[in-house]
């Protein structure tokens, strides 16, 4: 009989629950976004996030179970994101999952959010082979990893300041486009000319895999302040296109370089920013030239979700790892640079 794990994710502003079986099949995946709550504040308000999670969590879990057509008793283990993320938000999903495991007498597993993103690509593309170089680009993290197997990955480099999604969100805020800003800027960029307003590409050292996005964000801010017409529709589109082109050039260059430096012919992009159409197009074109295969998860698996949490938990469970009920959450990431 199939082993079924309930995954729960509540590290930031999405309350999510999913059921995944041991073949990697996603039986259900429910994501409730709090975007409307935080929109007015131009970013995530941690205390509001925790409160919204606590209101939503039981109903979201219930919905995931019923959408899978299962009974509570058919769930064999429960997993939740342990970190990194907002502590108050994490505690909601983590404590709910512990209580669930305790009440049902089933194993509990704490899962790293970044590991979830790294392996999300295997849920939609189970035939993807190791090794692959992965760009993990989200609102909280930006790094390049060399993934050798399910349990073996190395962080090659990461951002020294803002995450790329964070830079998108901050630029969108400056432009009065609301929160979150990634998808809006991406759409606007398609309408603009990327060569009209150009920004310096923040490559740092081209041979290394570190990033920095705070400078380009400041450059956009300076441009907006010194150009009174920058709120015009066509100028906004050109700013978005110029910003996006600069960011994408750096992301694509470093990811491809990471694959080449490790003599690998596969790359993947995961995390919320993997939804970016400009990045997808650029990588497809550049990788085709170099005979590198690009794999990107389905859109539903790019942003925060609980299917990726359950998938990592399956692997942990297979290797005999479970988490004690006195375990705590963590706010900062644990994956170290090699
Ligand atoms: O992975 P995710 O859902 O949450 C975190 O773990 O942070 O990523 C959310 C981030 C936000 O910053 C959002 O603006 C960004 O992903 N994002 C995008 C796009 N869609 C979402 N960034 C660029 N282009 C997009 N199409
Ligand atoms: Zn995430």
Short mmCIF file of C-alpha atoms and ligand atoms in Angstrom, two decimals:
data_model
loop_
_atom_site.label_atom_id
_atom_site.label_comp_id
_atom_site.label_asym_id
_atom_site.label_seq_id
_atom_site.Cartn_x
_atom_site.Cartn_y
_atom_site.Cartn_z
CA UNK A 1 0.00 0.00 0.00
CA UNK A 2 1.22 3.50 -0.83
CA UNK A 3 2.88 5.52 1.90
CA UNK A 4 1.19 8.92 2.07
CA UNK A 5 2.74 12.01 3.65
CA UNK A 6 0.89 15.20 4.51
CA UNK A 7 3.15 18.22 3.94
CA UNK A 8 2.53 21.62 5.52
CA UNK A 9 4.20 24.91 4.56
CA UNK A 10 3.83 28.19 6.46
CA UNK A 11 7.26 29.85 6.34
CA UNK A 12 6.13 33.16 4.87
CA UNK A 13 2.83 34.35 3.42
CA UNK A 14 1.38 31.16 1.97
CA UNK A 15 -0.50 28.58 4.02
CA UNK A 16 -0.16 25.32 2.12
CA UNK A 17 -0.94 21.65 2.57
CA UNK A 18 -0.38 18.73 0.20
CA UNK A 19 -0.56 14.98 0.09
CA UNK A 20 2.18 13.14 -1.78
CA UNK A 21 2.65 9.39 -2.09
CA UNK A 22 5.92 7.48 -2.11
CA UNK A 23 6.06 7.37 -5.92
CA UNK A 24 6.23 11.19 -5.89
CA UNK A 25 2.64 11.56 -7.09
CA UNK A 26 1.00 14.75 -5.82
CA UNK A 27 -2.50 13.66 -4.70
CA UNK A 28 -3.51 17.20 -3.75
CA UNK A 29 -1.81 20.55 -3.22
CA UNK A 30 -3.63 23.51 -1.74
CA UNK A 31 -2.00 26.94 -1.46
CA UNK A 32 -3.77 29.84 0.25
CA UNK A 33 -1.99 33.09 -0.41
CA UNK A 34 -2.10 36.00 2.04
CA UNK A 35 -1.09 38.50 -0.65
CA UNK A 36 -4.27 40.53 -0.18
CA UNK A 37 -3.51 40.99 3.52
CA UNK A 38 0.05 42.24 3.00
CA UNK A 39 -0.56 44.15 -0.22
CA UNK A 40 -1.59 47.31 1.58
CA UNK A 41 1.67 47.31 3.57
CA UNK A 42 3.96 46.83 0.56
CA UNK A 43 5.51 43.69 2.07
CA UNK A 44 4.90 40.82 4.48
CA UNK A 45 3.98 41.90 8.02
CA UNK A 46 5.25 38.99 10.15
CA UNK A 47 2.67 39.16 12.91
CA UNK A 48 -0.21 39.37 10.46
CA UNK A 49 1.26 36.41 8.59
CA UNK A 50 1.24 34.26 11.75
CA UNK A 51 -2.33 35.24 12.54
CA UNK A 52 -3.54 34.48 9.04
CA UNK A 53 -1.81 31.08 9.11
CA UNK A 54 -3.51 30.16 12.35
CA UNK A 55 -6.90 31.07 10.93
CA UNK A 56 -6.35 29.14 7.71
CA UNK A 57 -4.33 26.07 8.58
CA UNK A 58 -7.00 23.59 9.71
CA UNK A 59 -9.26 24.32 6.75
CA UNK A 60 -6.36 24.10 4.27
CA UNK A 61 -5.26 20.72 5.64
CA UNK A 62 -8.86 19.51 5.55
CA UNK A 63 -9.19 20.68 1.95
CA UNK A 64 -5.98 18.89 0.93
CA UNK A 65 -7.23 15.66 2.47
CA UNK A 66 -10.64 15.85 0.83
CA UNK A 67 -9.26 16.90 -2.58
CA UNK A 68 -7.07 13.80 -2.48
CA UNK A 69 -10.20 11.75 -1.78
CA UNK A 70 -8.63 10.32 1.37
CA UNK A 71 -9.52 9.82 5.02
CA UNK A 72 -7.43 11.13 7.88
CA UNK A 73 -6.55 7.57 8.79
CA UNK A 74 -4.82 6.98 5.45
CA UNK A 75 -2.06 9.49 6.19
CA UNK A 76 1.11 7.70 7.28
CA UNK A 77 3.33 10.63 8.31
CA UNK A 78 3.20 14.42 8.53
CA UNK A 79 5.88 16.94 7.61
CA UNK A 80 6.19 20.68 8.00
CA UNK A 81 8.68 23.36 7.03
CA UNK A 82 11.11 23.85 9.92
CA UNK A 83 13.02 26.82 8.46
CA UNK A 84 14.24 29.16 7.22
CA UNK A 85 11.44 31.68 7.39
CA UNK A 86 9.49 33.93 9.72
CA UNK A 87 9.58 32.28 13.13
CA UNK A 88 6.00 33.07 14.12
CA UNK A 89 4.73 31.88 10.76
CA UNK A 90 6.80 28.69 10.82
CA UNK A 91 5.60 27.85 14.31
CA UNK A 92 1.99 27.67 13.14
CA UNK A 93 2.54 24.95 10.54
CA UNK A 94 5.22 23.20 12.58
CA UNK A 95 3.10 23.02 15.74
CA UNK A 96 0.00 22.01 13.80
CA UNK A 97 1.95 19.17 12.17
CA UNK A 98 3.37 18.04 15.51
CA UNK A 99 -0.09 17.99 17.08
CA UNK A 100 -1.40 16.06 14.08
CA UNK A 101 1.41 13.50 14.39
CA UNK A 102 0.95 13.24 18.15
CA UNK A 103 -2.80 12.76 17.96
CA UNK A 104 -2.59 10.16 15.19
CA UNK A 105 0.54 8.44 16.53
CA UNK A 106 2.37 8.81 13.22
CA UNK A 107 5.93 10.03 12.43
CA UNK A 108 6.70 13.75 12.23
CA UNK A 109 9.33 15.25 9.93
CA UNK A 110 10.76 18.79 9.86
CA UNK A 111 11.82 19.86 6.38
CA UNK A 112 14.18 22.60 5.18
CA UNK A 113 12.34 25.08 2.96
CA UNK A 114 15.30 25.51 0.60
CA UNK A 115 15.67 21.75 0.18
CA UNK A 116 11.99 21.72 -0.70
CA UNK A 117 12.57 24.26 -3.48
CA UNK A 118 15.69 22.42 -4.70
CA UNK A 119 13.77 19.17 -5.13
CA UNK A 120 10.51 20.73 -6.37
CA UNK A 121 11.80 20.30 -9.90
CA UNK A 122 11.84 16.50 -9.43
CA UNK A 123 8.11 16.51 -8.67
CA UNK A 124 7.21 17.91 -12.06
CA UNK A 125 10.16 16.29 -13.89
CA UNK A 126 10.81 12.97 -12.14
CA UNK A 127 13.12 11.79 -14.93
CA UNK A 128 15.58 14.67 -14.42
CA UNK A 129 18.95 13.10 -13.77
CA UNK A 130 21.60 14.13 -11.27
CA UNK A 131 23.77 16.08 -11.18
CA UNK A 132 22.31 19.48 -12.02
CA UNK A 133 23.24 23.07 -11.23
CA UNK A 134 20.24 24.77 -9.65
CA UNK A 135 19.44 28.44 -9.30
CA UNK A 136 17.22 28.90 -6.27
CA UNK A 137 15.67 32.33 -6.64
CA UNK A 138 12.86 33.42 -4.37
CA UNK A 139 11.74 36.32 -2.23
CA UNK A 140 13.97 35.29 0.66
CA UNK A 141 16.92 33.51 -0.99
CA UNK A 142 19.10 33.55 -4.06
CA UNK A 143 21.84 31.00 -4.51
CA UNK A 144 23.36 28.53 -6.92
CA UNK A 145 23.65 24.92 -5.83
CA UNK A 146 25.29 21.91 -7.35
CA UNK A 147 22.88 19.05 -6.72
CA UNK A 148 24.57 15.66 -6.94
CA UNK A 149 21.85 13.50 -5.45
CA UNK A 150 18.80 13.69 -3.22
CA UNK A 151 20.85 14.29 -0.13
CA UNK A 152 23.97 15.72 -1.66
CA UNK A 153 24.15 19.33 -2.74
CA UNK A 154 26.66 22.15 -2.38
CA UNK A 155 25.96 25.83 -2.20
CA UNK A 156 28.31 27.43 -4.75
CA UNK A 157 27.38 31.03 -4.04
CA UNK A 158 24.57 33.24 -2.89
CA UNK A 159 23.42 36.82 -2.65
CA UNK A 160 25.37 39.11 -0.36
CA UNK A 161 22.38 41.37 0.16
CA UNK A 162 18.89 41.27 -1.36
CA UNK A 163 17.34 38.13 -2.78
CA UNK A 164 16.35 38.56 -6.41
CA UNK A 165 12.61 38.30 -5.65
CA UNK A 166 13.10 40.89 -2.93
CA UNK A 167 14.77 43.23 -5.47
CA UNK A 168 11.79 42.75 -7.80
CA UNK A 169 9.41 43.50 -4.95
CA UNK A 170 11.32 46.63 -3.90
CA UNK A 171 11.55 47.96 -7.45
CA UNK A 172 7.82 47.33 -7.94
CA UNK A 173 7.12 49.23 -4.73
CA UNK A 174 9.20 52.20 -5.93
CA UNK A 175 7.24 52.18 -9.17
CA UNK A 176 3.95 52.09 -7.28
CA UNK A 177 3.09 48.64 -8.63
CA UNK A 178 2.19 47.02 -5.30
CA UNK A 179 3.28 43.80 -3.61
CA UNK A 180 4.46 41.25 -4.64
CA UNK A 181 6.14 42.78 -7.65
CA UNK A 182 7.85 39.96 -9.54
CA UNK A 183 5.02 38.92 -11.80
CA UNK A 184 3.94 42.54 -12.46
CA UNK A 185 7.44 43.64 -13.49
CA UNK A 186 7.82 40.50 -15.61
CA UNK A 187 4.60 41.34 -17.50
CA UNK A 188 5.52 45.01 -17.84
CA UNK A 189 9.02 44.13 -19.06
CA UNK A 190 7.49 42.32 -22.06
CA UNK A 191 5.98 45.64 -23.16
CA UNK A 192 9.17 47.69 -22.79
CA UNK A 193 12.48 48.06 -24.60
CA UNK A 194 15.33 46.51 -22.56
CA UNK A 195 17.90 48.68 -24.33
CA UNK A 196 16.30 52.07 -23.76
CA UNK A 197 17.08 52.47 -20.07
CA UNK A 198 20.00 50.26 -19.17
CA UNK A 199 21.37 49.34 -15.76
CA UNK A 200 24.84 48.07 -14.95
CA UNK A 201 24.92 44.27 -14.70
CA UNK A 202 25.93 43.35 -11.13
CA UNK A 203 28.25 40.48 -12.07
CA UNK A 204 30.73 40.97 -9.19
CA UNK A 205 33.51 38.45 -9.86
CA UNK A 206 32.52 36.64 -13.08
CA UNK A 207 34.29 33.46 -12.01
CA UNK A 208 32.36 33.21 -8.76
CA UNK A 209 28.72 32.51 -7.96
CA UNK A 210 27.90 35.29 -5.53
CA UNK A 211 25.26 37.88 -6.29
CA UNK A 212 24.40 41.41 -5.21
CA UNK A 213 21.13 43.07 -6.12
CA UNK A 214 21.00 46.05 -3.80
CA UNK A 215 23.04 48.27 -6.18
CA UNK A 216 20.72 47.81 -9.13
CA UNK A 217 17.72 48.49 -6.92
CA UNK A 218 19.34 51.78 -5.87
CA UNK A 219 20.13 52.60 -9.52
CA UNK A 220 16.46 52.14 -10.43
CA UNK A 221 15.45 54.34 -7.51
CA UNK A 222 17.88 57.07 -8.65
CA UNK A 223 16.57 56.87 -12.19
CA UNK A 224 12.98 57.25 -11.00
CA UNK A 225 13.83 60.21 -8.78
CA UNK A 226 15.74 62.05 -11.49
CA UNK A 227 13.21 61.48 -14.29
CA UNK A 228 9.84 63.13 -13.71
CA UNK A 229 8.29 61.18 -16.60
CA UNK A 230 9.13 57.84 -15.01
CA UNK A 231 5.51 57.21 -14.02
CA UNK A 232 4.38 57.31 -17.68
CA UNK A 233 3.23 53.90 -18.88
CA UNK A 234 5.80 53.55 -21.62
CA UNK A 235 8.68 54.70 -19.38
CA UNK A 236 7.57 52.30 -16.65
CA UNK A 237 7.67 49.47 -19.17
CA UNK A 238 11.18 50.49 -20.28
CA UNK A 239 12.41 50.68 -16.67
CA UNK A 240 10.94 47.23 -15.98
CA UNK A 241 12.50 45.83 -19.16
CA UNK A 242 15.90 47.40 -18.41
CA UNK A 243 15.91 46.18 -14.81
CA UNK A 244 14.77 42.70 -15.75
CA UNK A 245 17.32 42.35 -18.56
CA UNK A 246 20.18 43.30 -16.21
CA UNK A 247 19.08 40.85 -13.51
CA UNK A 248 18.43 38.02 -15.91
CA UNK A 249 21.78 38.41 -17.69
CA UNK A 250 23.55 37.86 -14.38
CA UNK A 251 21.36 34.97 -13.24
CA UNK A 252 21.62 33.12 -16.55
CA UNK A 253 25.36 33.72 -16.91
CA UNK A 254 26.17 32.46 -13.41
CA UNK A 255 23.91 29.43 -13.62
CA UNK A 256 25.39 28.31 -16.94
CA UNK A 257 28.89 29.00 -15.64
CA UNK A 258 28.13 26.85 -12.57
CA UNK A 259 27.15 23.93 -14.81
CA UNK A 260 30.23 24.36 -16.99
CA UNK A 261 32.58 24.71 -14.03
CA UNK A 262 31.24 21.41 -12.71
CA UNK A 263 31.29 19.71 -16.12
CA UNK A 264 27.56 19.23 -16.02
CA UNK A 265 25.04 19.59 -18.85
CA UNK A 266 21.86 20.14 -16.81
CA UNK A 267 20.51 23.21 -15.06
CA UNK A 268 17.32 23.85 -13.12
CA UNK A 269 15.66 26.99 -11.79
CA UNK A 270 13.49 26.78 -8.67
CA UNK A 271 11.70 29.18 -6.32
CA UNK A 272 9.17 31.93 -7.00
CA UNK A 273 11.39 33.75 -9.52
CA UNK A 274 11.53 30.59 -11.66
CA UNK A 275 8.11 31.72 -12.88
CA UNK A 276 9.80 34.65 -14.64
CA UNK A 277 9.10 34.45 -18.35
CA UNK A 278 12.07 36.60 -19.32
CA UNK A 279 14.43 34.33 -17.37
CA UNK A 280 12.89 31.19 -18.90
CA UNK A 281 13.28 32.57 -22.43
CA UNK A 282 16.85 33.73 -21.87
CA UNK A 283 17.95 30.44 -20.34
CA UNK A 284 16.33 28.41 -23.07
CA UNK A 285 18.13 30.43 -25.75
CA UNK A 286 21.55 30.51 -24.02
CA UNK A 287 21.45 26.87 -22.96
CA UNK A 288 20.42 25.68 -26.42
CA UNK A 289 23.60 27.25 -27.79
CA UNK A 290 25.68 25.36 -25.26
CA UNK A 291 23.76 22.06 -25.40
CA UNK A 292 22.73 22.39 -21.77
CA UNK A 293 19.28 21.09 -20.77
CA UNK A 294 17.11 23.48 -18.74
CA UNK A 295 14.42 22.16 -16.40
CA UNK A 296 11.98 24.40 -14.58
CA UNK A 297 9.13 23.15 -12.36
CA UNK A 298 5.50 23.65 -13.33
CA UNK A 299 4.30 27.10 -12.27
CA UNK A 300 2.33 25.63 -9.36
CA UNK A 301 5.58 24.28 -7.90
CA UNK A 302 7.74 27.41 -8.36
CA UNK A 303 6.24 29.47 -5.55
CA UNK A 304 5.87 28.23 -2.00
CA UNK A 305 3.86 25.02 -1.77
CA UNK A 306 3.60 22.00 0.49
CA UNK A 307 4.06 19.28 -2.14
CA UNK A 308 7.80 20.01 -2.11
CA UNK A 309 7.79 19.67 1.69
CA UNK A 310 6.10 16.26 1.54
CA UNK A 311 8.47 15.15 -1.23
CA UNK A 312 11.58 15.92 0.83
CA UNK A 313 9.92 14.21 3.82
CA UNK A 314 9.46 11.02 1.79
CA UNK A 315 13.15 10.94 1.09
CA UNK A 316 14.02 11.59 4.75
CA UNK A 317 11.62 8.88 5.86
CA UNK A 318 13.16 6.37 3.44
CA UNK A 319 16.56 7.09 4.96
CA UNK A 320 15.17 6.50 8.45
CA UNK A 321 15.08 10.13 9.56
CA UNK A 322 12.20 11.52 11.61
CA UNK A 323 12.03 14.64 13.80
CA UNK A 324 11.49 14.67 17.54
CA UNK A 325 8.40 16.41 18.88
CA UNK A 326 10.55 18.80 20.93
CA UNK A 327 12.30 20.18 17.81
CA UNK A 328 12.30 23.95 17.25
CA UNK A 329 12.07 25.97 14.04
CA UNK A 330 14.96 28.08 12.65
CA UNK A 331 14.83 31.44 10.94
CA UNK A 332 18.08 31.51 8.97
CA UNK A 333 19.33 29.00 6.49
CA UNK A 334 21.52 26.11 7.44
CA UNK A 335 22.94 25.15 4.08
CA UNK A 336 26.58 26.24 4.14
CA UNK A 337 28.85 27.35 1.32
CA UNK A 338 31.27 24.57 0.35
O1 LIG B 1 9.40 31.05 -3.52
P1 LIG B 1 8.47 32.14 -3.18
O2 LIG B 1 6.99 31.93 -3.43
O3 LIG B 1 8.59 32.57 -1.68
C1 LIG B 1 9.82 32.62 -0.99
O4 LIG B 1 10.31 31.56 -0.55
O5 LIG B 1 10.34 33.76 -0.93
O6 LIG B 1 8.95 33.46 -3.99
C2 LIG B 1 8.26 34.65 -3.94
C3 LIG B 1 9.04 35.69 -4.75
C4 LIG B 1 8.47 37.10 -4.62
O7 LIG B 1 9.54 37.98 -4.33
C5 LIG B 1 7.89 37.37 -6.00
O8 LIG B 1 7.93 38.75 -6.38
C6 LIG B 1 8.79 36.55 -6.88
O9 LIG B 1 9.00 35.36 -6.15
N1 LIG B 1 8.17 36.25 -8.19
C7 LIG B 1 8.70 36.65 -9.36
C8 LIG B 1 7.78 36.24 -10.37
N2 LIG B 1 6.74 35.59 -9.75
C9 LIG B 1 6.99 35.61 -8.41
N3 LIG B 1 9.82 37.31 -9.65
C10 LIG B 1 10.09 37.58 -10.93
N4 LIG B 1 9.26 37.23 -11.95
C11 LIG B 1 8.10 36.55 -11.72
N5 LIG B 1 7.32 36.20 -12.73
ZN1 LIG B 2 10.11 29.75 -0.85
#
